[in-house]
Each structure stands twice: as structure tokens, then as C-alpha cells.
Coordinates of C-alpha atoms and ligand atoms in Angstrom, one line a residue:
X239 CA 30.8 13.3 49.9
X240 CA 32.1 14.2 46.5
X241 CA 31.8 11.1 44.4
X242 CA 28.7 9.9 42.7
X243 CA 27.8 6.2 42.5
X244 CA 29.0 6.3 38.9
X245 CA 32.4 7.7 40.0
X246 CA 32.7 4.8 42.5
X247 CA 31.9 2.3 39.8
X248 CA 34.3 3.8 37.3
X249 CA 37.1 3.3 39.8
X250 CA 36.5 -0.4 39.9
X251 CA 39.3 -2.8 39.1
X252 CA 36.7 -5.0 37.4
X253 CA 36.2 -2.5 34.6
X254 CA 39.9 -2.3 33.9
X255 CA 40.1 -6.1 33.8
X256 CA 37.3 -6.2 31.3
X257 CA 38.6 -3.5 29.0
X258 CA 42.0 -5.2 28.8
X259 CA 40.4 -8.6 28.2
X260 CA 38.1 -7.3 25.5
X261 CA 40.9 -5.5 23.7
X262 CA 42.9 -8.7 23.5
X263 CA 39.9 -10.4 21.8
X264 CA 39.0 -12.6 24.8
X265 CA 35.7 -14.3 24.4
X266 CA 32.9 -14.2 26.9
X267 CA 33.3 -17.7 28.1
X268 CA 36.9 -17.0 28.9
X269 CA 35.9 -13.9 30.7
X270 CA 33.7 -15.9 33.1
X271 CA 36.5 -16.8 35.5
X272 CA 37.7 -13.3 35.5
X273 CA 34.3 -12.0 36.4
X274 CA 34.1 -14.3 39.3
X275 CA 37.0 -12.7 41.1
X276 CA 34.6 -10.1 42.5
X277 CA 32.7 -12.9 44.2
X278 CA 35.6 -14.2 46.3
X279 CA 34.4 -13.9 49.9
X280 CA 36.2 -11.0 51.6
X281 CA 38.3 -11.9 54.7
X282 CA 35.7 -11.0 57.3
X283 CA 32.9 -12.8 59.1
X284 CA 30.0 -12.4 56.8
X285 CA 27.6 -14.4 59.0
X286 CA 27.0 -11.5 61.5
X287 CA 27.4 -8.3 59.7
X288 CA 26.8 -6.7 56.4
X289 CA 29.9 -6.5 54.2
X290 CA 30.6 -3.5 52.0
X291 CA 33.0 -3.2 49.0
X292 CA 36.1 -1.3 49.9
X293 CA 35.8 2.4 49.0
X294 CA 32.1 2.6 49.9
X295 CA 30.5 3.9 53.1
X296 CA 27.4 2.7 54.9
X297 CA 25.1 4.4 57.4
X298 CA 21.9 3.3 59.0
X299 CA 19.1 5.7 58.2
X300 CA 16.3 4.2 60.2
X301 CA 15.4 0.9 61.9
X302 CA 12.3 -1.0 62.9
X303 CA 10.8 0.8 66.0
X304 CA 12.7 4.2 65.5
X305 CA 10.3 7.1 66.2
X306 CA 8.9 9.0 63.2
X307 CA 7.3 11.8 65.2
X308 CA 8.5 14.0 68.1
X309 CA 5.9 12.3 70.3
X310 CA 6.7 8.7 69.4
X311 CA 8.9 7.0 72.0
X312 CA 12.3 5.5 71.3
X313 CA 12.3 1.8 70.6
X314 CA 12.4 -0.3 73.7
X315 CA 11.9 -4.1 73.2
X316 CA 10.7 -4.5 76.8
X317 CA 8.0 -1.8 76.4
X318 CA 6.4 -2.4 73.1
X319 CA 2.7 -1.9 73.0
X320 CA 0.2 -0.7 70.4
X321 CA 0.3 2.9 71.5
X322 CA 4.1 3.0 71.3
X323 CA 4.1 1.3 68.0
X324 CA 1.7 3.6 66.2
X325 CA 4.2 6.2 65.1
X326 CA 7.3 4.1 64.9
X327 CA 9.0 2.8 61.8
X328 CA 7.4 -0.5 60.8
X329 CA 8.8 -4.0 60.4
X330 CA 10.4 -5.6 57.4
X331 CA 10.9 -2.5 55.3
X332 CA 10.8 -3.2 51.6
X333 CA 10.3 -0.9 48.5
X334 CA 11.7 2.6 48.9
X335 CA 10.8 5.7 46.8
X336 CA 12.3 9.1 47.2
X337 CA 10.4 12.3 46.4
X338 CA 12.6 15.5 46.4
X339 CA 11.5 18.4 48.5
X340 CA 14.0 21.1 47.5
X341 CA 17.7 20.8 47.3
X342 CA 18.6 19.0 50.5
X343 CA 15.3 17.4 51.6
X344 CA 13.1 14.6 50.4
X345 CA 10.2 12.5 51.4
X346 CA 10.9 8.8 51.7
X347 CA 8.0 6.3 51.4
X348 CA 8.9 2.8 52.6
X349 CA 6.8 -0.3 52.4
X350 CA 6.6 -2.7 55.3
X351 CA 5.9 -6.1 53.9
X352 CA 5.1 -8.5 56.8
X353 CA 5.4 -8.8 60.5
X354 CA 7.2 -11.8 62.0
X355 CA 5.8 -12.9 65.4
X356 CA 9.1 -14.7 66.3
X357 CA 11.5 -11.9 65.4
X358 CA 9.2 -9.2 66.7
X359 CA 8.2 -10.6 70.1
X360 CA 11.0 -13.0 70.8
X361 CA 12.5 -10.9 73.6
X362 CA 9.3 -10.0 75.3
X363 CA 7.0 -11.8 77.7
X364 CA 4.5 -9.2 78.8
X365 CA 2.3 -8.4 75.8
X366 CA -0.9 -10.3 75.5
X367 CA -1.8 -12.2 72.3
X368 CA -4.2 -9.5 71.4
X369 CA -1.6 -6.7 71.9
X370 CA 0.9 -8.7 69.9
X371 CA -1.4 -9.1 66.9
X372 CA -2.3 -5.4 67.1
X373 CA 1.4 -4.4 67.2
X374 CA 1.9 -6.6 64.1
X375 CA -1.1 -5.0 62.3
X376 CA 0.4 -1.6 63.1
X377 CA 3.8 -2.6 61.8
X378 CA 2.9 -3.4 58.2
X379 CA 1.8 -0.9 55.5
X380 CA 4.0 2.1 54.8
X381 CA 6.1 4.8 56.5
X382 CA 6.1 8.3 55.0
X383 CA 8.8 10.6 56.4
X384 CA 11.1 13.5 55.5
X385 CA 14.8 13.1 55.3
X386 CA 17.5 15.8 55.2
X387 CA 21.0 15.8 53.7
X388 CA 23.3 17.4 56.3
X389 CA 26.5 19.3 55.7
X390 CA 28.6 16.1 56.3
X391 CA 26.8 14.4 53.4
X392 CA 24.7 12.2 55.7
X393 CA 21.0 11.7 55.4
X394 CA 18.9 11.8 58.6
X395 CA 15.2 11.6 59.5
X396 CA 13.4 14.9 60.2
X397 CA 11.1 13.8 63.1
X398 CA 9.4 17.2 63.3
X399 CA 8.2 17.1 59.7
X400 CA 4.4 17.4 59.2
X401 CA 4.6 14.9 56.4
X402 CA 5.6 12.0 58.7
X403 CA 2.9 9.3 59.1
X404 CA 2.3 5.6 59.2
X405 CA -0.1 3.8 57.0
X406 CA -1.0 0.4 58.5
X407 CA -3.3 -2.6 58.3
X408 CA -5.1 -1.8 61.6
X409 CA -6.8 1.6 61.3
X410 CA -5.7 3.4 58.1
X411 CA -8.8 3.9 56.0
X412 CA -8.2 3.1 52.3
X413 CA -10.6 3.4 49.4
X414 CA -11.1 1.2 46.4
X415 CA -11.5 2.8 43.0
X416 CA -11.8 1.5 39.4
X417 CA -13.8 -1.4 38.1
X418 CA -14.0 -3.5 41.3
X419 CA -14.9 -0.6 43.7
X420 CA -18.3 -1.2 45.2
X421 CA -18.7 -4.6 43.5
X422 CA -20.6 -7.2 45.5
X423 CA -17.4 -9.3 45.8
X424 CA -15.8 -6.5 47.8
X425 CA -18.8 -6.1 50.3
X426 CA -18.2 -7.5 53.8
X427 CA -20.0 -7.4 57.1
X428 CA -18.1 -4.3 58.1
X429 CA -18.4 -2.5 54.7
X430 CA -21.7 -2.6 52.9
X431 CA -20.3 -0.1 50.3
X432 CA -17.5 -2.4 49.0
X433 CA -15.3 0.7 48.7
X434 CA -14.0 1.4 52.2
X435 CA -11.2 -0.9 53.1
X436 CA -9.5 -0.8 56.5
X437 CA -5.8 -0.9 55.9
X438 CA -3.2 -2.3 53.5
X439 CA -0.8 -5.2 54.0
X440 CA 1.8 -7.4 52.3
X441 CA 3.3 -4.1 50.9
X442 CA 6.3 -5.5 49.0
X443 CA 7.5 -3.9 45.8
X444 CA 6.2 -0.7 44.2
X445 CA 6.9 2.2 42.0
X446 CA 6.5 5.9 41.3
X447 CA 4.0 7.5 38.9
X448 CA 5.1 10.2 36.4
X449 CA 3.1 12.7 38.6
X450 CA 4.9 12.0 41.8
X451 CA 2.8 9.6 43.7
X452 CA 3.8 6.3 45.3
X453 CA 2.5 2.9 44.2
X454 CA 2.6 0.1 46.7
X455 CA 2.1 -3.5 45.6
X456 CA 0.2 -5.8 48.0
X457 CA 1.9 -9.2 47.5
X458 CA 1.6 -12.2 49.8
X459 CA -1.9 -11.6 51.2
X460 CA -2.4 -15.3 52.0
X461 CA 0.1 -14.9 55.0
X462 CA -2.5 -12.8 56.8
X463 CA -5.6 -14.9 56.7
X464 CA -6.9 -18.0 58.5
X465 CA -8.9 -20.6 56.6
X466 CA -10.5 -20.3 53.2
X467 CA -13.8 -20.8 51.4
X468 CA -14.0 -24.5 50.4
X469 CA -17.2 -24.0 48.4
X470 CA -19.2 -21.2 47.0
X471 CA -18.1 -18.4 44.6
X472 CA -14.8 -17.6 46.2
X473 CA -13.4 -21.1 46.6
X474 CA -11.4 -21.2 43.4
X475 CA -10.1 -17.7 44.0
X476 CA -9.0 -18.5 47.5
X477 CA -7.2 -21.6 46.4
X478 CA -5.5 -19.7 43.6
X479 CA -4.0 -17.3 46.1
X480 CA -2.9 -20.1 48.5
X481 CA -5.3 -19.1 51.3
X482 CA -6.1 -21.7 53.9
X483 CA -2.7 -23.0 54.8
X484 CA -2.8 -20.9 58.0
X485 CA 0.5 -19.1 57.7
X486 CA 2.6 -16.5 59.6
X487 CA -0.2 -14.1 60.7
X488 CA -3.2 -16.5 60.8
X489 CA -3.6 -15.6 64.5
X490 CA -4.8 -12.1 63.4
X491 CA -8.2 -13.8 62.8
X492 CA -8.7 -14.3 66.6
X493 CA -8.3 -10.5 67.1
X494 CA -10.1 -9.2 64.0
X495 CA -12.6 -11.7 62.6
X496 CA -12.4 -10.2 59.0
X497 CA -9.1 -12.1 58.7
X498 CA -11.0 -15.4 58.9
X499 CA -11.5 -16.0 55.2
X500 CA -13.9 -19.0 55.7
X501 CA -16.3 -16.7 57.6
X502 CA -15.6 -13.5 55.6
X503 CA -14.8 -14.8 52.1
X504 CA -14.9 -11.4 50.4
X505 CA -12.3 -9.8 52.7
X506 CA -9.3 -11.3 50.7
X507 CA -10.8 -9.6 47.6
X508 CA -10.0 -6.2 49.3
X509 CA -6.2 -7.0 49.2
X510 CA -3.8 -7.9 46.4
X511 CA -4.1 -4.5 44.7
X512 CA -1.8 -1.6 43.8
X513 CA -2.3 1.2 46.4
X514 CA -1.6 4.8 45.3
X515 CA -0.4 7.3 48.0
X516 CA 0.4 10.9 47.5
X517 CA 3.2 11.5 50.1
X518 CA 2.8 15.3 49.9
X519 CA -0.9 15.1 50.8
X520 CA -0.8 14.7 54.6
X521 CA -4.4 13.8 55.0
X522 CA -4.6 11.8 51.7
X523 CA -6.4 8.5 51.7
X524 CA -4.5 5.6 50.1
X525 CA -6.4 4.4 47.0
X526 CA -6.5 0.8 45.8
X527 CA -6.5 1.1 42.0
X528 CA -8.4 -2.0 41.0
X529 CA -8.0 -1.4 37.3
X530 CA -4.4 -2.7 37.7
X531 CA -5.6 -6.1 38.6
X532 CA -5.4 -8.3 41.7
X533 CA -2.4 -10.5 42.1
X534 CA 0.7 -10.9 44.3
X535 CA 2.1 -7.5 43.2
X536 CA 5.8 -6.9 43.3
X537 CA 7.1 -4.0 41.2
X538 CA 4.7 -1.4 39.6
X539 CA 7.1 0.4 37.3
X540 CA 5.4 3.4 35.6
X541 CA 6.4 5.6 32.7
X542 CA 4.8 8.0 30.2
X543 CA 4.4 6.2 26.9
X544 CA 5.0 7.4 23.4
X545 CA 1.5 8.9 23.2
X546 CA 1.7 10.3 26.7
X547 CA -0.4 7.7 28.4
X548 CA 0.7 6.2 31.7
X549 CA 2.1 2.6 31.3
X550 CA 2.6 0.6 34.4
X551 CA 4.5 -2.7 34.2
X552 CA 3.3 -5.2 36.8
X553 CA 5.1 -8.3 38.1
X554 CA 3.1 -11.0 39.9
X555 CA 5.6 -12.8 42.2
X556 CA 4.6 -16.4 42.3
X557 CA 5.9 -19.4 40.4
X558 CA 4.1 -19.6 37.0
X559 CA 2.2 -16.3 37.4
X560 CA 2.1 -13.9 34.4
X561 CA 3.5 -10.5 33.6
X562 CA 1.3 -7.5 32.9
X563 CA 1.1 -3.9 31.8
X564 CA -1.6 -1.3 32.3
X565 CA -2.1 1.5 29.8
X566 CA -4.2 4.5 30.9
X567 CA -7.0 5.7 28.7
X568 CA -5.9 9.3 28.7
X569 CA -2.5 11.0 28.6
X570 CA -0.6 12.2 31.7
X571 CA -1.0 15.9 32.4
X572 CA 2.6 16.8 33.0
X573 CA 1.8 20.5 33.8
X574 CA -0.9 19.9 36.5
X575 CA -0.2 16.7 38.6
X576 CA -3.6 17.0 40.3
X577 CA -5.3 16.3 36.9
X578 CA -3.8 12.8 37.1
X579 CA -5.7 11.9 40.3
X580 CA -7.9 9.4 38.7
X581 CA -5.8 8.4 35.7
X582 CA -5.2 4.9 36.9
X583 CA -8.9 4.1 37.1
X584 CA -9.5 4.1 33.3
X585 CA -7.4 2.0 31.0
X586 CA -6.6 -1.5 29.8
X587 CA -4.8 -4.2 31.6
X588 CA -2.8 -6.5 29.4
X589 CA -1.0 -9.8 30.1
X590 CA 2.2 -10.7 28.2
X591 CA 2.6 -13.6 25.9
X592 CA 6.3 -14.2 25.3
X593 CA 6.4 -16.0 22.0
X594 CA 9.3 -18.4 21.2
X595 CA 10.1 -16.3 18.1
X596 CA 11.0 -13.3 20.3
X597 CA 7.7 -11.4 20.0
X598 CA 5.8 -10.1 23.0
X599 CA 2.1 -9.9 22.4
X600 CA 0.0 -7.9 24.9
X601 CA -3.3 -9.6 25.5
X602 CA -6.1 -7.3 26.8
X603 CA -8.1 -8.3 29.9
X604 CA -11.4 -6.9 28.8
X605 CA -14.8 -8.3 30.0
X606 CA -16.7 -9.9 27.1
X607 CA -13.7 -10.3 24.8
X608 CA -12.3 -13.8 24.0
X609 CA -12.9 -16.2 26.9
X610 CA -13.6 -13.5 29.5
X611 CA -17.3 -14.2 29.4
X612 CA -20.0 -15.5 31.8
X613 CA -19.5 -19.0 30.5
X614 CA -16.1 -18.9 32.2
X615 CA -17.2 -17.1 35.3
X616 CA -16.6 -13.5 34.3
X617 CA -19.8 -11.4 34.6
X618 CA -18.2 -7.9 34.6
X619 CA -14.9 -6.1 34.4
X620 CA -14.9 -6.3 38.2
X621 CA -14.6 -10.1 37.9
X622 CA -11.8 -9.7 35.4
X623 CA -9.7 -7.5 37.6
X624 CA -10.5 -9.5 40.8
X625 CA -9.6 -12.7 39.0
X626 CA -6.9 -11.2 36.8
X627 CA -4.7 -14.3 37.3
X628 CA -7.4 -16.6 36.0
X629 CA -8.1 -14.2 33.1
X630 CA -4.5 -14.1 32.1
X631 CA -4.4 -18.0 32.2
X632 CA -7.5 -18.2 30.0
X633 CA -5.9 -15.8 27.5
X634 CA -2.8 -18.1 27.5
X635 CA -0.4 -15.5 28.7
X636 CA 3.0 -16.9 29.5
X637 CA 3.6 -18.4 33.0
X638 CA 6.8 -16.9 34.2
X639 CA 9.6 -17.9 36.6
X640 CA 8.5 -15.5 39.4
X641 CA 8.8 -12.0 38.0
X642 CA 10.0 -9.5 40.6
X643 CA 12.0 -6.4 39.9
X644 CA 11.3 -4.2 36.8
X645 CA 13.6 -1.4 35.6
X646 CA 13.5 0.7 32.4
X647 CA 16.9 1.4 30.8
X648 CA 17.5 5.1 30.9
X649 CA 18.8 5.3 27.3
X650 CA 17.1 2.5 25.3
X651 CA 13.8 2.3 27.1
X652 CA 14.1 -1.5 27.3
X653 CA 12.2 -3.0 30.2
X654 CA 14.4 -5.3 32.3
X655 CA 12.6 -8.0 34.4
X656 CA 14.1 -10.1 37.1
X657 CA 12.8 -13.7 37.3
X658 CA 14.0 -15.0 40.6
X659 CA 13.6 -18.7 40.2
X660 CA 11.0 -21.5 39.6
X661 CA 11.8 -24.9 41.0
X662 CA 8.2 -25.9 40.1
X663 CA 8.7 -25.4 36.4
X664 CA 8.4 -28.8 34.5
X665 CA 8.2 -27.6 30.9
X666 CA 10.5 -24.9 29.6
X667 CA 9.8 -22.3 26.9
X668 CA 12.1 -19.8 25.2
X669 CA 11.5 -17.0 27.8
X670 CA 11.8 -19.4 30.7
X671 CA 14.4 -21.8 29.3
X672 CA 15.2 -24.0 32.2
X673 CA 12.9 -26.6 33.9
X674 CA 13.3 -26.4 36.9
X675 CA 14.9 -22.9 37.1
X676 CA 16.9 -22.9 40.3
X677 CA 18.9 -19.7 39.8
X678 CA 16.7 -17.3 38.0
X679 CA 17.4 -15.0 35.0
X680 CA 16.9 -11.6 33.6
X681 CA 14.9 -10.8 30.4
X682 CA 14.1 -7.6 28.7
X683 CA 11.3 -6.2 26.6
X684 CA 12.5 -4.1 23.7
X685 CA 9.8 -1.6 23.0
X686 CA 9.1 1.4 20.8
X687 CA 7.4 3.6 23.4
X688 CA 5.7 1.2 25.8
X689 CA 2.2 1.6 24.3
X690 CA 2.4 -0.8 21.4
X691 CA 0.7 -4.2 21.6
X692 CA 3.6 -6.0 20.1
X693 CA 7.2 -5.7 21.3
X694 CA 10.3 -7.9 21.2
X695 CA 12.0 -9.7 24.1
X696 CA 15.4 -11.4 24.7
X697 CA 17.2 -13.0 27.6
X698 CA 19.8 -10.8 29.3
X699 CA 21.6 -13.2 31.6
X700 CA 20.9 -16.6 33.2
X701 CA 21.8 -16.9 36.8
X702 CA 23.8 -19.9 37.8
X703 CA 26.0 -21.2 40.6
X704 CA 29.7 -21.6 40.6
X705 CA 29.9 -25.3 39.8
X706 CA 27.3 -25.1 36.9
X707 CA 28.6 -21.9 35.2
X708 CA 30.6 -23.6 32.5
X709 CA 28.0 -26.2 31.8
X710 CA 25.3 -23.5 31.4
X711 CA 27.5 -21.5 29.0
X712 CA 27.7 -24.6 26.8
X713 CA 24.0 -25.3 27.0
X714 CA 22.7 -25.2 23.4
X715 CA 19.1 -24.6 24.6
X716 CA 20.1 -21.2 25.8
X717 CA 19.0 -19.0 22.9
X718 CA 21.6 -16.3 23.1
X719 CA 25.3 -15.7 23.3
X720 CA 26.5 -17.5 26.4
X721 CA 25.8 -15.2 29.3
X722 CA 25.6 -17.5 32.3
X723 CA 27.7 -16.1 35.1
X724 CA 27.9 -17.1 38.8
X725 CA 25.1 -15.0 40.0
X726 CA 21.9 -16.4 41.4
X727 CA 18.3 -15.3 42.1
X728 CA 18.0 -11.7 40.8
X729 CA 15.2 -9.9 42.6
X730 CA 14.8 -6.1 42.8
X731 CA 16.3 -3.8 40.2
X732 CA 17.0 -0.2 39.4
X733 CA 19.1 1.7 36.8
X734 CA 21.4 4.6 37.3
X735 CA 21.4 7.2 34.5
X736 CA 24.7 5.7 33.1
X737 CA 22.9 2.5 32.3
X738 CA 24.3 0.5 35.2
X739 CA 21.7 -2.0 36.5
X740 CA 21.7 -2.5 40.3
X741 CA 20.4 -5.9 41.2
X742 CA 19.5 -7.4 44.6
X743 CA 19.5 -11.1 44.9
X744 CA 17.2 -13.1 47.2
X745 CA 17.4 -16.7 48.2
X746 CA 20.6 -17.7 46.5
X747 CA 21.2 -21.4 47.3
X748 CA 24.4 -22.3 49.2
X749 CA 25.7 -23.8 45.9
X750 CA 25.7 -20.3 44.4
X751 CA 28.8 -19.8 46.5
X752 CA 27.8 -16.2 47.4
X753 CA 25.4 -14.8 50.0
X754 CA 22.6 -12.5 48.9
X755 CA 23.6 -8.9 48.2
X756 CA 23.6 -5.9 45.9
X757 CA 25.3 -6.3 42.5
X758 CA 26.0 -4.0 39.6
X759 CA 25.6 -5.2 36.0
X760 CA 26.9 -3.2 33.2
X761 CA 26.6 -4.1 29.6
X762 CA 29.4 -3.2 27.2
X763 CA 29.6 -4.6 23.6
X764 CA 27.1 -7.4 24.5
X765 CA 29.3 -8.5 27.5
X766 CA 28.3 -8.1 31.1
X767 CA 30.5 -6.8 33.9
X768 CA 29.4 -8.0 37.3
X769 CA 30.4 -6.8 40.7
X770 CA 29.1 -7.1 44.2
X771 CA 28.9 -3.9 46.2
X772 CA 27.2 -5.1 49.4
X773 CA 26.2 -8.3 51.0
X774 CA 23.6 -8.7 53.7
X775 CA 23.9 -10.1 57.3
X776 CA 22.8 -13.6 57.9
X777 CA 19.1 -14.3 57.5
X778 CA 18.5 -11.0 55.7
X779 CA 17.3 -10.1 52.2
X780 CA 18.3 -6.9 50.4
X781 CA 15.4 -5.0 48.8
X782 CA 14.7 -2.2 46.4
X783 CA 17.8 -0.1 45.7
X784 CA 16.9 3.5 45.3
X785 CA 19.2 6.3 44.1
X786 CA 19.2 9.8 45.4
X787 CA 18.7 12.6 42.8
X788 CA 22.3 13.8 43.2
X789 CA 23.5 10.2 42.4
X790 CA 25.6 10.2 45.5
X791 CA 23.6 7.9 47.8
X792 CA 21.8 4.6 47.4
X793 CA 19.1 3.6 49.8
X794 CA 18.6 -0.1 50.4
X795 CA 16.1 -2.0 52.5
X796 CA 17.5 -4.8 54.7
X797 CA 14.7 -7.2 55.7
X798 CA 14.5 -9.9 58.3
X799 CA 18.1 -10.1 59.6
X800 CA 18.5 -13.3 61.7
X801 CA 15.4 -14.9 60.1
X802 CA 14.9 -18.6 61.0
X803 CA 17.1 -18.4 64.1
X804 CA 15.8 -18.6 67.7
X805 CA 14.9 -15.2 69.2
X806 CA 16.9 -15.9 72.4
X807 CA 20.0 -16.6 70.4
X808 CA 19.6 -14.8 67.1
X809 CA 22.2 -15.5 64.4
X810 CA 23.0 -11.8 64.3
X811 CA 22.0 -8.7 66.2
X812 CA 22.5 -6.4 63.2
X813 CA 22.5 -3.4 63.0
X814 CA 22.9 -2.5 66.7
X815 CA 24.9 -5.5 68.0
X816 CA 23.7 -4.8 71.5
X817 CA 22.7 -7.8 73.7
X818 CA 19.8 -5.6 74.8
X819 CA 18.4 -5.2 71.3
X820 CA 17.0 -7.7 68.9
X821 CA 18.0 -7.8 65.2
X822 CA 16.1 -5.1 63.4
X823 CA 15.2 -4.5 59.7
X824 CA 16.6 -1.2 58.6
X825 CA 17.2 1.2 55.7
X826 CA 20.9 1.7 54.9
X827 CA 22.4 4.4 52.8
X828 CA 25.4 3.5 50.7
X829 CA 27.7 6.0 49.0
Ligands
FEO226 FE1 7.9 -9.7 48.8 FE2 8.4 -11.0 46.0 O1 9.0 -10.3 47.5
CA227 CA1 10.5 -8.6 47.2
CA228 CA1 12.0 -12.1 46.7

């Protein structure tokens, strides 16, 4: 493999179209139809398989059930049991981070967001209900494993690596640290310390710290609980997180009573955190960093700020939830990574107020300041971080249109945020200019070093569907040069060093005219060039593009292929296409 991702992009016809058009003085609105050419469906059946842009290659790195250790058995859908599952790659892989180990090796850490009883057990009849729930608990969390770049340019899993391990919801001991550790609201029947938490779950987006550890965001924790407190101190908190609707994994409560939130009302307070894992510490205990607040965490994008402190931008993925950043109290020790071990325990969590005049004001979530007092139910900083969503609302931070991916521009330092959609929005504001917002948008924070308490923001692009594109361009309420292009529901983001933004979409409506996929967006002279590189098989969602250090490979998670189709007749059997194998979430490598 000789070409970098940038080389591949430079070869695009799209770029030549744009440059010719711009030279002739063509306006953005006239460019919109030209941009749309890349979205013409290719002449293949996109309902079954993934589709890749010509000139690119795709390989499958690892699938659900693939063994991570020499002892682990190969995936066999007829023989799945808890023992076999323990050291196999988990289900519904999501955020991916890569940690180099020399020239040709790296550690990959991959989140596993949720188990799906229908897709996981559809082809099996033997496992008991208890075994199934246990398999599901073992299949979420994270996978840590070594990969190697072979002479042919292909990455493969090193099964013999001592680093390989699974972190799961069933039996991985985690610890809480920071303001809520040991608080009475984290104490349960099983844990009188309020610090020792069995497992992690709902591991969705994430990030990497400047000192080389992995941050995993616990997101939709409500999927995993049965019931909720209807009275008492946690009733409001449970309702705010959507507990009690008995969702996908509510049957776990029958196997492990801590997942019955009505009976064990503090157990949900032990989830919804950012979990830090050092992939190079084989015995390392995952730490739930409570100073970063409890919410439905998506991305946790970290950077060293202008004064050297660690700044972590935090998205809370729910309609009308807010956007946050954490700033550590002390500076990152770039020389000695071990000195940063507790850096995320001391600092200030802020929620963002996106003013209509283009200012961003960062509002501190500090116990005793402003409305964060006993009068409003806050009796300590532990209460502030456990109920960070309530605190942000009381400070009048801006409710957003489902913030998900966060990426920092490699040259300008601007913080790009994907807002997927918000059909529930009834009143618009400048940063969320459409009510309802069906197709999402991208905004950015323009900052002078990440640590200031006042920045500027602007809208990057507004998603739209094909039929509404021209109307959106003409919408006078959109406070920027028309940027609406046929591109819907941006979700996960990353930048390559040349300033190209890689965007996954999730949940694009049929009217968008394009299935979900991986796009590139490149800004030149305030115009955007859009292209689609990859589109996912039916039922699937692309997640978390991650670029290799040599810029030649892009790792991408493909979650829940064939979702919402019957297990005996799945809508696709991607990626194996064998009648003996079910559809399987997998990590693909594009290059
Ligand atoms: Fe798990 Fe917000 O996606
Ligand atoms: Ca996601
Ligand atoms: Ca999403």
C-alpha cells in the first residue's frame, strides 16, 4: 500500500470539479447540484453489502465472536456459551482508538455499546435465559488487542499478545474516582464503599488523553435496567435518564438483581460516566472519572490547552441535552505519563451557553455557586456531577440537537461538533436553528487555546435531504452563507492532518436519498466539498473513523448489520455471507 488517505482524496474527481467551478466564479448555491453527483447511488445492490468508492480497498479486521486469545474458541453460533464468549470480540463495536507500539504494531481499544438479544441469539435454541443474559453482559464493554501491519499492507489481530483482554459488564472490577467516589448515592447492597463498581456498559463514543490512555463514554444506560424509583431521592434522576421503560436488556434484572432500578435505586448512579483505561497496563483497573459528569456520554475529545491543562470536550447524546468541557486543575506532564494518573479527578466541569450573538460562555458546575445549592437539591459536588444534566439546565446552558462526534481541527484548533438531529425541538435558537431539526448540522467552536471561558461559535453546515436542499439554502433564518447540502444526520467525526473532516452519518431518513455512510468534508475558501467514501450494509450504522499513524488506513466500526429484520431471515448476512453465520458487527479497515 503506497497511498495515504490524503493521496486517495487528492485523486478525487470531486475536487477537480470544485476547482474548475470556483475559478469560473460559480456561487455556492450553484455548486450544490454539482456536489450531489457523488451521492448518485452506485450500480450495485446496496441493501446487502457495504459499498466502497472506486479506488479504495476494504478488509475485515475483526468480527463479533472472533477469538482475542490463543485459548478462545472460534465463533460458532451453535455453541455460544458464557465460557466461549469471555475472550471473544464483543458485540456492537463502536469507538476505536489506536495506540502505536513501535513501527508496525499498535494496540486497538474498541468499545462494545450494547448487546441485541434478537441479533445475538436468533440462530440458537439451546442457551438458557440465564446463559443468554450472561453472554450479553460479557459482550459489552471494551476489547483491548494488539494488531500488526503485515508486509502486504494488511492489519491483522495478534492473538498471542499479552495485552489482549476483554473488559465487560459482568465481572470486570472498575473503580470510581473523583467527587462522587464513595458518595452515599453510589452505595449499593453489593458495594458498601460506593467505589467498587462491577463492570462498564453502554460504551459508545470515547477519546484518547494526551498521555495515551483510552476514554470510554457510557451512554444509553437506561437500556440495561428494569424499572425505576417512582418516589424518593432518585426518582427525578431516573426519570431524567429515561429509566423505567423496560428496554432492550431489561431481562438482565432477572439474572443480576442490581439491574432492577426500583429495588437498587443507586445502581444506575454507578453508570453514565467516562471510564479511563490504560491499554498498556495489562492488569489496570478501569477508572470511572466522576469529575467529568454523569450523562449519556458520546465523544470525550481531549487536548492539552494553552496553559498545558487537559481539556476534555464532552457530548451528551440526547435531544435537548447540553454540551460540556472539563478543564483539569493541573497541567499535563508530557515527560512522565504516569504523573497524569489522577489528572482527571481534579478540575472544573463547564456547560456551554451558545449565545445568539456567536459567543460561547462556559458555565462552571461548582457546588455552592449560583443555583447549585441545597435549596435546589445539590448538597455536595458529588450531587453536581451525578446530576450534571440538572445542573447544566439550572445554569441555563443551551439544550442542543443531540451532540455526538467532536473533532479538533489540526491547524486552526476549532472544535467541530456533530448534532445528529432533534425531531423534539419546538423552539429554535441560533446554534440550533431549526425546529424540528430532522437532518442535523455541524457547528464549531472557535477557541484561543481551549482553556478560555469565552469562545466564539458558528454553524459549519446544515444537513438536509435532496428535495429540501434548495429551500434550505434560501432560508433567511440560517445565519451564515448558504451551506445546506444533501447530507443528513452527521454523527461521528475525525480529522486527518490535511484538515479533511471524516463524518459518519446515522439514521438518515429515506428522504435523504442516501443510506448512512462515511463522508469526507473539505473546506476551501468557505465552500465545502462533500464526498461519500463508504456506505454501510442494510440495518447497520458506521461509527468512529480512526486513522492509522501512517495515514494509510482508516479503521471503521460497523454496528448492528441487519438490525430490525427477523433472525431467521436477516436482511443481510454481512460480512461473511454464509447461510451458517448470522450478520456480525465488525471493524473494517479502509485504505
Ligand atoms: Fe451510541 Fe450516540 O450513539
Ligand atoms: Ca454513536
Ligand atoms: Ca448515533
